[in-house]
Coordinates of C-alpha atoms and ligand atoms in Angstrom, one line a residue:
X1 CA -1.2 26.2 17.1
X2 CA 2.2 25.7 18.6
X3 CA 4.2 28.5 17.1
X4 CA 1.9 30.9 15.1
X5 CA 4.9 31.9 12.8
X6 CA 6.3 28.5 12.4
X7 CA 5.5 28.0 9.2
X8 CA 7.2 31.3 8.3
X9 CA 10.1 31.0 10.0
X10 CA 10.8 27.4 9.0
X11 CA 11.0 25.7 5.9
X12 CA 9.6 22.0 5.1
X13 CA 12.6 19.7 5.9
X14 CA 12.1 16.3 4.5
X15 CA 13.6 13.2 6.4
X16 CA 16.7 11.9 4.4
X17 CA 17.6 9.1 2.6
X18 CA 20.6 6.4 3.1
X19 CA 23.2 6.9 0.0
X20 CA 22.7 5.3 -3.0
X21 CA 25.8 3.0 -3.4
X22 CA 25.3 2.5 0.5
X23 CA 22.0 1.2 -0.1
X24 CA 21.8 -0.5 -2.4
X25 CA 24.3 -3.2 -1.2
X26 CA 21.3 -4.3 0.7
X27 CA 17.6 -4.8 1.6
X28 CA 16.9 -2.5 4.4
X29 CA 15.1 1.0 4.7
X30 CA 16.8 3.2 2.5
X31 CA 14.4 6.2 4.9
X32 CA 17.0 7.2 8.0
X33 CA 14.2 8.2 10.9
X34 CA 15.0 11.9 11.5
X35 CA 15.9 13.2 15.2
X36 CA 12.5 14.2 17.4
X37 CA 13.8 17.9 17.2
X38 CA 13.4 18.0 13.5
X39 CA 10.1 16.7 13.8
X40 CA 8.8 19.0 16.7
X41 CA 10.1 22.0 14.6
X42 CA 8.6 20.7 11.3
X43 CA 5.2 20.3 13.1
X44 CA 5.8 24.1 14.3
X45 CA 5.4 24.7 10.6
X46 CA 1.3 23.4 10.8
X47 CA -1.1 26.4 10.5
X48 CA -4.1 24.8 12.7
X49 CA -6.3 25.6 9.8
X50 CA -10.0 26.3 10.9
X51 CA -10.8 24.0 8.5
X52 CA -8.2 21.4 8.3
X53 CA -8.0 19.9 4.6
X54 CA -5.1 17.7 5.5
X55 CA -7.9 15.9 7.9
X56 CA -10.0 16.0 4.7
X57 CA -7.7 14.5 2.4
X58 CA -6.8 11.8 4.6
X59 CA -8.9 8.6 4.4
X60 CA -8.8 8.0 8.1
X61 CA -9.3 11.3 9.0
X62 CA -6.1 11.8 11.1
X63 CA -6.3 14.5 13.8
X64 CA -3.3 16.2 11.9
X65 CA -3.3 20.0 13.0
X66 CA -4.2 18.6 17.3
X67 CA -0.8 16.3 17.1
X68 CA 1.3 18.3 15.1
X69 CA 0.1 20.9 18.0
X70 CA 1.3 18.6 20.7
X71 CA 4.6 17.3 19.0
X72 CA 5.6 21.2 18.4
X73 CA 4.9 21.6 22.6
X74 CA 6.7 18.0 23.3
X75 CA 3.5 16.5 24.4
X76 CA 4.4 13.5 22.4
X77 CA 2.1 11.1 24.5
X78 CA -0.9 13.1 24.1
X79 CA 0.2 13.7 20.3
X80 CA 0.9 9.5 19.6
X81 CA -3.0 9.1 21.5
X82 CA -4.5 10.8 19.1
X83 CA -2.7 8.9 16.1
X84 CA -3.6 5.8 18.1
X85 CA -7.7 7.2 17.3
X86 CA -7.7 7.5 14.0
X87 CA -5.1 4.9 12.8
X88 CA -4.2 1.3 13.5
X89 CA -0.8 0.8 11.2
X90 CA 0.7 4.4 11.7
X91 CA 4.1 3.0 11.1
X92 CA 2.9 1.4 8.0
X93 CA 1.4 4.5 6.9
X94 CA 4.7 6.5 7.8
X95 CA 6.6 4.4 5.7
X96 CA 4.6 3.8 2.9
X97 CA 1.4 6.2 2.5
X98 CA 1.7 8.7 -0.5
X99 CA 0.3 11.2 2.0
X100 CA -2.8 12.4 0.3
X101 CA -3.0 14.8 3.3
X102 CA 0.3 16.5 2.1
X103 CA -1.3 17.1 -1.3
X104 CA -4.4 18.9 0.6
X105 CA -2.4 20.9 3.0
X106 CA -3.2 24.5 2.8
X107 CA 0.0 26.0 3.1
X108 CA 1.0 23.9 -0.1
X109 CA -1.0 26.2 -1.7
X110 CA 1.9 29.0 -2.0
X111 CA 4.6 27.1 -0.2
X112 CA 5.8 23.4 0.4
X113 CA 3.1 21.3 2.5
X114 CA 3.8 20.5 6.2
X115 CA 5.8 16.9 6.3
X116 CA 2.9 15.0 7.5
X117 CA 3.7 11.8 7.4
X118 CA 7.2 11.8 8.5
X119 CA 5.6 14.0 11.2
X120 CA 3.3 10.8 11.2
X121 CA 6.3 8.1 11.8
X122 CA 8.6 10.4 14.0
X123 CA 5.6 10.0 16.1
X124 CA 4.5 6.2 16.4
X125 CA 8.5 5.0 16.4
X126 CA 9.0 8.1 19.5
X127 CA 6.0 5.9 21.2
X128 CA 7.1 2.3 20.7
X129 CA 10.5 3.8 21.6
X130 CA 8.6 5.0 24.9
X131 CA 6.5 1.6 25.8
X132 CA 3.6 3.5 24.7
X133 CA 2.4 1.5 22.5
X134 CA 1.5 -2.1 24.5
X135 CA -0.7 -4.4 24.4
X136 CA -4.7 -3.5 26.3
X137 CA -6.9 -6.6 26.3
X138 CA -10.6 -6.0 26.4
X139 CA -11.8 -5.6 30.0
X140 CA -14.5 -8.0 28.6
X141 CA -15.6 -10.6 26.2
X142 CA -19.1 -9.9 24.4
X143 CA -19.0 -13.7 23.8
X144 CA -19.0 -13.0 19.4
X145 CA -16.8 -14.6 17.2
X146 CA -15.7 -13.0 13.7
X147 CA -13.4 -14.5 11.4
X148 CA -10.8 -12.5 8.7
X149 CA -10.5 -14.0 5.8
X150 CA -7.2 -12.1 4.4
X151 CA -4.7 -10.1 6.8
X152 CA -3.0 -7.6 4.4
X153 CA -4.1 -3.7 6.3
X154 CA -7.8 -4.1 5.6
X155 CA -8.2 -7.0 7.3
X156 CA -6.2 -6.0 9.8
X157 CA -7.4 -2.4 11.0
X158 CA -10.4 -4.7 11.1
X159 CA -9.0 -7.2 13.3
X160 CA -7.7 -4.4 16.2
X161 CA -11.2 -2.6 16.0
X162 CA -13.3 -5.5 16.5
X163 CA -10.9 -7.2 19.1
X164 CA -10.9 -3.8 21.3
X165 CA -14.9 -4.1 21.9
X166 CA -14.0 -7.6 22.8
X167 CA -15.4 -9.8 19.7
X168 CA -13.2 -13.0 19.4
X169 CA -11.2 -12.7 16.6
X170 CA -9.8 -15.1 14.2
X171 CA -7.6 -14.3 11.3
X172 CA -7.3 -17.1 8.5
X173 CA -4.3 -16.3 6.0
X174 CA -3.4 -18.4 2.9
X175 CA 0.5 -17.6 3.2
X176 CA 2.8 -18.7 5.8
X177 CA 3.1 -15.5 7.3
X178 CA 0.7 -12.4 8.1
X179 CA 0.3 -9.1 6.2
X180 CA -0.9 -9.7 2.8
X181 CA 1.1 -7.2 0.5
X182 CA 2.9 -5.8 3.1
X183 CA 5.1 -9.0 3.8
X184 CA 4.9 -10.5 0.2
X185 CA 4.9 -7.7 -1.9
X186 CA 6.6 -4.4 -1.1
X187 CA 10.1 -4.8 -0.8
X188 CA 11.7 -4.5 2.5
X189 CA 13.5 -1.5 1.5
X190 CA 10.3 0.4 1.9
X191 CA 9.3 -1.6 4.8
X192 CA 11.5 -4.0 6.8
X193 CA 9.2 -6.9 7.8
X194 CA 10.0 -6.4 11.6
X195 CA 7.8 -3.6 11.6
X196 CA 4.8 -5.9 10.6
X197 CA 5.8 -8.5 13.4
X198 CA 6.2 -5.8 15.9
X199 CA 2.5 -5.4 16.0
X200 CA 1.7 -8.7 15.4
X201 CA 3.1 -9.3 18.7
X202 CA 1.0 -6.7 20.4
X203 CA -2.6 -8.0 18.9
X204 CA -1.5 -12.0 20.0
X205 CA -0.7 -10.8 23.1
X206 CA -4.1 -9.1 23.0
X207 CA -5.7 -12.5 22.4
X208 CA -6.0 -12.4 18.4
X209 CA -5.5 -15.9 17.1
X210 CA -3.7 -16.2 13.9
X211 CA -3.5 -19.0 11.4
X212 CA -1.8 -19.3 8.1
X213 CA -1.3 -21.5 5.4
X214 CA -5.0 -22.2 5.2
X215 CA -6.7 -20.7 2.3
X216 CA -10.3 -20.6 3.0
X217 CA -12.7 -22.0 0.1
X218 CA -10.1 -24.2 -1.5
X219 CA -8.4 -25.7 1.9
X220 CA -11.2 -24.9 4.1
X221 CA -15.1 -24.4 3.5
X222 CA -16.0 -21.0 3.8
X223 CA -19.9 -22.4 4.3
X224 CA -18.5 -24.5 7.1
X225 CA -16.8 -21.7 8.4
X226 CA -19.6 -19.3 7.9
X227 CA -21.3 -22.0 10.5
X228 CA -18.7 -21.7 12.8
X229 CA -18.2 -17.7 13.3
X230 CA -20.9 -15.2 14.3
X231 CA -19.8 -12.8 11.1
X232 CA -16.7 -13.2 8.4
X233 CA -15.2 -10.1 7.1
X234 CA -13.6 -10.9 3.4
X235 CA -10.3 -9.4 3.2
X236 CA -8.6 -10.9 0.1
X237 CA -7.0 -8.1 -1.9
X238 CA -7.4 -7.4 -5.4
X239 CA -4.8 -9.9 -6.8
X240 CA -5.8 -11.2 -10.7
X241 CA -3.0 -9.5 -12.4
X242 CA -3.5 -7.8 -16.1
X243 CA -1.5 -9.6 -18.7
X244 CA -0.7 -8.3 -21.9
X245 CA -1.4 -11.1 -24.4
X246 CA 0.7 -10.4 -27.2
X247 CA 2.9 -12.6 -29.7
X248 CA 5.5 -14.2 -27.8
X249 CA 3.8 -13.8 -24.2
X250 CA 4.9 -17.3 -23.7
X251 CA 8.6 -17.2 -24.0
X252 CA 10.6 -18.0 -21.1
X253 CA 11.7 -14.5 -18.7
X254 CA 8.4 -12.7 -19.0
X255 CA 7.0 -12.6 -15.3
X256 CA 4.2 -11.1 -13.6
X257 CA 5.5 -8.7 -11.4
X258 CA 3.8 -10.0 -8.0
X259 CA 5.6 -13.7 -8.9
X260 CA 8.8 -11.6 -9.2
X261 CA 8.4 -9.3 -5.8
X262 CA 6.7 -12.1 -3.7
X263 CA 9.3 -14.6 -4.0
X264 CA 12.0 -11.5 -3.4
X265 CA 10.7 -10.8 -0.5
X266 CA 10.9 -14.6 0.5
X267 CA 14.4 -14.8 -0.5
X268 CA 15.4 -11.4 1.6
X269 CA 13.4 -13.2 5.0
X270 CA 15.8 -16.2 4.0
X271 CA 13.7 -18.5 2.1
X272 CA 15.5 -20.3 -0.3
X273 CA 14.0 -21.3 -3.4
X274 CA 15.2 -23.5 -6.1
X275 CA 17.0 -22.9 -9.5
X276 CA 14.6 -24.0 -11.5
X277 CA 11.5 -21.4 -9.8
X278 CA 14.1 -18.3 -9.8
X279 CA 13.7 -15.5 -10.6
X280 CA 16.6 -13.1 -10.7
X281 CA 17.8 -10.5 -12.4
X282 CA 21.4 -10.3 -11.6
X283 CA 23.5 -9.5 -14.8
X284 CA 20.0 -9.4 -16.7
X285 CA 18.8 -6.9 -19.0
X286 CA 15.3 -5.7 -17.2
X287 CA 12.5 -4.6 -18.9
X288 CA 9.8 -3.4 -16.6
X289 CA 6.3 -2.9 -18.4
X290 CA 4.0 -0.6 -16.3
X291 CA 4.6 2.7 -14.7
X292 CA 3.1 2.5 -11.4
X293 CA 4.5 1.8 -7.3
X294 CA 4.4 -2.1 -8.3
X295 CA 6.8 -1.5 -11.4
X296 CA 8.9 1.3 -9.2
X297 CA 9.5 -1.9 -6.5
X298 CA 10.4 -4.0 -9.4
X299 CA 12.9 -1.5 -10.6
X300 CA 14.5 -1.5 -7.1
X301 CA 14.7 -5.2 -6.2
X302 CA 16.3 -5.5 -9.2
X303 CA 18.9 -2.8 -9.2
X304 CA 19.7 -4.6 -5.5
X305 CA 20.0 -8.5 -7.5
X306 CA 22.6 -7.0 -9.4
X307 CA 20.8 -5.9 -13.4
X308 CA 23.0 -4.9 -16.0
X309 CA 20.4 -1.9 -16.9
X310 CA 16.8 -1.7 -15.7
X311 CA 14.3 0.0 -18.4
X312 CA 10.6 0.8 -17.4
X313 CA 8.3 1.6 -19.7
X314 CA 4.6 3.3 -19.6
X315 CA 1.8 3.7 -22.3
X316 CA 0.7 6.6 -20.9
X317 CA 2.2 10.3 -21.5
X318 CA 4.5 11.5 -19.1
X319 CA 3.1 13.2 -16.4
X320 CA 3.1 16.9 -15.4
X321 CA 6.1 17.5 -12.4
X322 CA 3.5 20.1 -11.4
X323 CA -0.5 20.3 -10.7
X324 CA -1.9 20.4 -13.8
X325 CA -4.6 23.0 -13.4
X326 CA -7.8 20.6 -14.4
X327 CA -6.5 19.1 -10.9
X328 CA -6.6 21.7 -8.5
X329 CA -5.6 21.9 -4.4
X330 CA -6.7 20.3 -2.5
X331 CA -7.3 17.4 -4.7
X332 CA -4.1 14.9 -4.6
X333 CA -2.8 15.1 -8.2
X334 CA -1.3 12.7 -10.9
X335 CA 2.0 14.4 -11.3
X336 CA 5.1 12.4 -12.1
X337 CA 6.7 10.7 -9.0
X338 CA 10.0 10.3 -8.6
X339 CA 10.6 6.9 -5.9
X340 CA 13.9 6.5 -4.3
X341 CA 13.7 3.2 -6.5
X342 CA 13.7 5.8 -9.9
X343 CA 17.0 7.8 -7.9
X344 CA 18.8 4.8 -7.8
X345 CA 19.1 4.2 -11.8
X346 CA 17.5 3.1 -14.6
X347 CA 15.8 4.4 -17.4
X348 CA 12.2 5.8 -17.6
X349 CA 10.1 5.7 -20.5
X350 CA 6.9 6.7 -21.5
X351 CA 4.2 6.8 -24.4
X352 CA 5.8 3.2 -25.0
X353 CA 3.3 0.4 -26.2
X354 CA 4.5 -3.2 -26.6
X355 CA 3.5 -5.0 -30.1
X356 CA 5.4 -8.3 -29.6
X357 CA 8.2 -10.0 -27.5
X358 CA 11.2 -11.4 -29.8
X359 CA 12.6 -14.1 -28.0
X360 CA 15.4 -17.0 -29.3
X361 CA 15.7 -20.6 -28.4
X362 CA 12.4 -19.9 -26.4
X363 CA 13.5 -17.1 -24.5
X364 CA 12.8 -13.7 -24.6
X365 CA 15.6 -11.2 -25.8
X366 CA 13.9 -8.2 -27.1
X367 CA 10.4 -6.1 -27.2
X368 CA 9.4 -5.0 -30.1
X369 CA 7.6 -1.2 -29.5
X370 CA 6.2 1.9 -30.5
X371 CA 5.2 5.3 -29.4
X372 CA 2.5 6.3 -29.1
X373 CA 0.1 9.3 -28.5
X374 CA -3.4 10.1 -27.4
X375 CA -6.2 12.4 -28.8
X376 CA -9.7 12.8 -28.1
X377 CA -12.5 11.9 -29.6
X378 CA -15.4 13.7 -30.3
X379 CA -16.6 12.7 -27.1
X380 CA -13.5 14.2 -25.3
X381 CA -12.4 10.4 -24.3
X382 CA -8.3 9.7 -25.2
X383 CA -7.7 7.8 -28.2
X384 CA -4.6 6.0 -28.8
X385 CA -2.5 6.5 -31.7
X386 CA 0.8 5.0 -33.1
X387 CA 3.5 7.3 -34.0
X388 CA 4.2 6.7 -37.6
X389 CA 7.4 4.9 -38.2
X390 CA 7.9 5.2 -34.5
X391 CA 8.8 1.5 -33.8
X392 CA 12.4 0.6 -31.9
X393 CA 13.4 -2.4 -30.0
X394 CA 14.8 -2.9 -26.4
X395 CA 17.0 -5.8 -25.8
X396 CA 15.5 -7.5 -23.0
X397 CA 16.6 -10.8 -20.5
X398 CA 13.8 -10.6 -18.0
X399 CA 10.7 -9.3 -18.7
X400 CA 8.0 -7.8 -15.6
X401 CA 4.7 -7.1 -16.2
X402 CA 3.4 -4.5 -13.6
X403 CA 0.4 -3.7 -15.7
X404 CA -2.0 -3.6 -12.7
X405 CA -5.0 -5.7 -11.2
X406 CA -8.4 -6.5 -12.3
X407 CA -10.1 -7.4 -9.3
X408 CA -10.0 -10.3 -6.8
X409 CA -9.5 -14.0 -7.9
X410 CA -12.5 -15.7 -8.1
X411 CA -11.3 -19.4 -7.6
X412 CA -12.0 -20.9 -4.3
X413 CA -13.0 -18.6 -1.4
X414 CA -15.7 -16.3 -3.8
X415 CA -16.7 -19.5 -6.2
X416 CA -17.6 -21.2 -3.1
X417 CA -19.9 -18.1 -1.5
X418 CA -21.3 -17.3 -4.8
X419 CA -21.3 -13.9 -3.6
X420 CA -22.6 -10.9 -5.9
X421 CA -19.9 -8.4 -7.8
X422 CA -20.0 -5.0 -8.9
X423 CA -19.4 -4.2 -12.5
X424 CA -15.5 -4.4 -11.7
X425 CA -15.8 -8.1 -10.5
X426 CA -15.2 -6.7 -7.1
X427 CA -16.9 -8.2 -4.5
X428 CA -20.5 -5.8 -3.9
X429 CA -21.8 -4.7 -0.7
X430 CA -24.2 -2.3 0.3
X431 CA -23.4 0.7 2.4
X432 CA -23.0 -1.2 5.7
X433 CA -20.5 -3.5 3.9
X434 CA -22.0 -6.5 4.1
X435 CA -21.9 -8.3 0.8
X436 CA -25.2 -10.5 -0.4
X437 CA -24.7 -13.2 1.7
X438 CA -26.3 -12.6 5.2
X439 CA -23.3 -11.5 8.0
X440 CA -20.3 -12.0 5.1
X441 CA -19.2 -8.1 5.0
X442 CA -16.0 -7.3 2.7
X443 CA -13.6 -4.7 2.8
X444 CA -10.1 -3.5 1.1
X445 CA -9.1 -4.2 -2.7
X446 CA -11.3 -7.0 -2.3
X447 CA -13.8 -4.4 -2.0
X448 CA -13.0 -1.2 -3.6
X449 CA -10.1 -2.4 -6.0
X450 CA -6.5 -2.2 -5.7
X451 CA -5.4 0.9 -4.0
X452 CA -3.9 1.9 -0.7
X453 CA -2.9 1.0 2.5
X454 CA -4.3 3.8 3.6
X455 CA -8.0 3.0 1.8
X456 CA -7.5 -0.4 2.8
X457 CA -7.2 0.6 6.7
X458 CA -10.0 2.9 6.5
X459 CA -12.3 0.3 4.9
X460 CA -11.1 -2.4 7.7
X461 CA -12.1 0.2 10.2
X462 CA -15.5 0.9 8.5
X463 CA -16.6 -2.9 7.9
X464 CA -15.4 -3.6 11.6
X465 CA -18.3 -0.2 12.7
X466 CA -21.1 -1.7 10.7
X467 CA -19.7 -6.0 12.0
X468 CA -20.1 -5.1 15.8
X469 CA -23.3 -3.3 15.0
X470 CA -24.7 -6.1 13.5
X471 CA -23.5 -8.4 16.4
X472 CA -24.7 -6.3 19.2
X473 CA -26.9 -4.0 17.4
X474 CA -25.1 -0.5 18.4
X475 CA -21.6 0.5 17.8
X476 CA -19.2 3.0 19.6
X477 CA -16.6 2.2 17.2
X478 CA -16.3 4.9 14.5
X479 CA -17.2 4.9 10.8
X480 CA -13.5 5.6 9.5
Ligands
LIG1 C1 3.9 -4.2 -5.2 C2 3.0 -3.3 -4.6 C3 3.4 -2.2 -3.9 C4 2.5 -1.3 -3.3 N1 3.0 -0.2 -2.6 C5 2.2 0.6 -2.0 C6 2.7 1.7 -1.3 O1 3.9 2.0 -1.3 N2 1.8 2.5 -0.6 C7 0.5 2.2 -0.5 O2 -0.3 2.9 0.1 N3 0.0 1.1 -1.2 C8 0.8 0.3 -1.9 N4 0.3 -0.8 -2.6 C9 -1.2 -1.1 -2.5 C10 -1.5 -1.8 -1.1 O3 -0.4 -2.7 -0.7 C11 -2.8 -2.5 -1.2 O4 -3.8 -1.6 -1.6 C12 -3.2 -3.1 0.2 O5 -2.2 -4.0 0.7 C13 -4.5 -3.7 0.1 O6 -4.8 -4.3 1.4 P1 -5.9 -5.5 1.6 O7 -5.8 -5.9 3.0 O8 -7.1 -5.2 0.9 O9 -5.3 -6.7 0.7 P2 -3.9 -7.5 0.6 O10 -2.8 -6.7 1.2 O11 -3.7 -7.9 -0.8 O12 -4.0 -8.8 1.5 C14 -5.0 -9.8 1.2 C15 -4.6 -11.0 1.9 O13 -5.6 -12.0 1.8 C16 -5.0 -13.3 1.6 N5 -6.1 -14.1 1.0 C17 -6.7 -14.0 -0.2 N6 -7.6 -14.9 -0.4 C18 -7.6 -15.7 0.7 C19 -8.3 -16.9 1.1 N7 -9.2 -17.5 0.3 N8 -7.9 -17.5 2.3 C20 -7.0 -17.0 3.1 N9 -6.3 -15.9 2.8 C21 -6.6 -15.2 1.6 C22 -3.9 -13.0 0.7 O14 -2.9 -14.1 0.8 C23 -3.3 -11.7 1.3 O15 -2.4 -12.0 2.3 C24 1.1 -1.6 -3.3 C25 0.7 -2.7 -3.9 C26 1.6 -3.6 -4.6 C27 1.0 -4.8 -5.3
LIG2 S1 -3.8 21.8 6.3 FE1 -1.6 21.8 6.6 S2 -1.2 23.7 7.8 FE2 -3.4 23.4 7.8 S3 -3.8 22.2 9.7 FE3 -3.5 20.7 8.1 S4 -1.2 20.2 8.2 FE4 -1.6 22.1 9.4

């Protein structure tokens, strides 16, 4: 523990923000990187708990208290080789992670939490800034060969733990480019694409071999390839989207949000697509359905294509702006978030069901909704009730469902393999993440469901532990 008053002598400073009208005008970071002196004092604010719950709430298990420790005392080398440990995307995590740790840090129990993971990204950008972080070949090849189906974060904490032991490593991707969600998905305002190829860079030049475009099972056997690798990791994501099949689902300007987001992100890397696929919402009324990150990125990309007004809607109550106390520290909460996406404008809405889209000539111009509440049952499960004479409508022009995802696409890749699914449709493994097919393991939403980067990297890490032991029968790497 760096300064043992810190934390009472100075109080949490989070990084800032570019302006709104500034931002706005474009597609990069709206986060401005804050100076390394900010950082070093806000990790002089970390207590070096004899039992660190930040460590505990974080699904890698980040040494958090050693490199806050080392930051404070301007070790930042030692400090970024302990991120390097525990995390292989830490400036994915800075960026985007909703920093469970934060939620579980013990001085948020009577005072604001240490910034973690701006402590986090101060720290990985210090050591690319610093040639730190370069690329180190395995002194040896074990002769192996694994393929990654899939290279959003799962499969690719995966790819850099298996390709340090010295396994040869092939990455199949159905998209022209690598990153799953990160590249086509989340906007680059969270997370300029750069940052992606930056590391790309380093695991090519560490021998990984990359190929897109090919989407294994429907362009490629996956039994044929199965032949051809010593162990396949499945690394899809979590990508059939929830629809909400209602009267009028059809009309023309009701998207799923994904389609929307995935060809934004196209257009912002300078892919052009044609009138007819477009999707814009400049000088369009915008009705986002869904209340989650995937509806908050909606709301952003398209306050940046120019809407006339965004609205979002949710079915479920608003949530508490503090812990509610059936959730208590150091479990991370559902309060109400607030994105920079939400500061930028629009309108939030909640307790909002949808009974119909109204549309004209084909297509859509208005919802038609309700509000609604929620009691429980006898049982104590949440029953959902419409407000008597409730109903409104909101004129709408473009319509994004952001309702969520129900579990991996079956088509192709897991038709082909047949493989066995958990009562979610995900795809089932036992504990050593191998699914039922002999030396196919699984990891990420593919495995666990939608989620996190964060989850996603720790279940790459863990399925690349159990693939090397199951190719040379021990393991040094670790579990998470
Ligand atoms: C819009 C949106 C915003 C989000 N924002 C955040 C956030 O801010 N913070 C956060 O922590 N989490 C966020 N998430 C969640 C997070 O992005 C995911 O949990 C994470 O990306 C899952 O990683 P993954 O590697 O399992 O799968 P994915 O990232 O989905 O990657 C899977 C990859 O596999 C490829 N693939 C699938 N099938 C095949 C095949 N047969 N052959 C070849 N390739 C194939 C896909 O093309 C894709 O590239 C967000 C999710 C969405 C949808
Ligand atoms: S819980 Fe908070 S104060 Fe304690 S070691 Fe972790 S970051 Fe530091």
């Amino acid at each position: 523990m760096g300064d043992v008053k810190g934390f009472l002598k100075v109080k949490r400073k989070k990084s800032e923000y570019r302006p709104v009208c500034e931002r706005l005008k474009d597609c990069s970071e709206v986060a401005v990187l804050r100076p390394d002196e900010q950082s070093e004092e806000q990790a002089s604010r970390c207590m070096d708990c004899g039992t660190p719950f930040c460590s505990w709430g974080c699904p890698i298990g980040n040494y958090i208290p050693e490199w806050n420790d080392f930051m404070f005392r301007k070790h930042w080398e030692k400090a970024y080789q302990l991120l390097e440990a525990t995390n292989n995307l830490p400036e994915i995590t800075g960026r985007l992670c909703p920093a469970l740790c934060e939620y579980a840090c013990v001085l948020s129990i009577n005072d604001d939490a240490v910034t973690i993971r701006e402590n986090e990204l101060a720290l990985i950008e210090h050591a690319f800034k610093a040639g730190w972080v370069r690329p180190k070949s395995p002194k040896k090849r074990t002769g192996k060969s694994v393929a990654i189906i899939g290279s959003g974060p799962a499969g690719l904490a995966c790819v850099d733990q298996l390709n340090k032991v010295g396994h040869k490593i092939v990455v199949f991707e159905r998209d022209d480019k690598i990153g799953g969600i990160l590249r086509y998905g989340i906007p680059d305002f969270k997370l300029e694409k750069k940052i992606i190829d930056r590391r790309l860079d380093i695991w090519k030049k560490e021998g990984v071999e990359f190929r897109t475009g090919l989407n294994i099972g429907t362009d490629y056997s996956a039994k044929k390839l199965l032949k051809e690798f010593d162990a396949v990791c499945l690394a899809g994501g979590s990508r059939a989207p929830r629809d909400l099949n209602i009267e009028g689902r059809q009309l023309k300007g009701i998207y799923f949000a994904m389609d929307y987001l995935i060809q934004a992100n196209r257009r912002t890397s300078g892919i052009e697509v044609s009138e007819r696929d477009l999707i814009d919402a400049k000088d369009k009324r915008v009705v986002v359905i869904g209340g989650g990150d995937t509806g908050a990125d909606c709301v952003g990309t398209a306050h940046r294509q120019g809407a006339s007004c965004v609205v979002q809607i949710e079915l479920l109550p608003k949530p508490s702006e503090s812990r509610p106390l059936e959730q208590p520290w150091p479990k991370y909460p559902l309060i109400l978030k607030t994105s920079t996406s939400h500061e930028e404008g629009g309108e939030r809405l909640w307790s909002i069901s949808t009974n119909k889209f109204i549309g004209e000539n084909g297509q859509v111009k208005k919802l038609s909704c309700v509000r609604v509440e929620f009691e429980k049952d006898t049982r104590g499960k949440p029953v959902m009730k419409e407000v008597k004479a409730s109903e409104f409508e909101i004129e709408a022009d473009l319509v994004l469902l952001a309702l969520g995802f129900l579990h991996p696409e079956k088509k192709g890749l897991l038709e082909e393999l047949a493989l066995e699914l958990d009562s979610r449709g995900n795809v089932k493994t036992g504990a050593d993440f191998m699914t039922s097919a002999k030396k196919v393991f699984a990891a990420g939403d593919m495995h666990r469901g939608q989620s996190l980067v964060v989850n996603a990297i720790s279940e790459g890490r863990a399925a690349a532990h159990y693939i090397d032991k199951f190719l040379i029968g021990q393991t040094n790497l670790p579990i998470i």
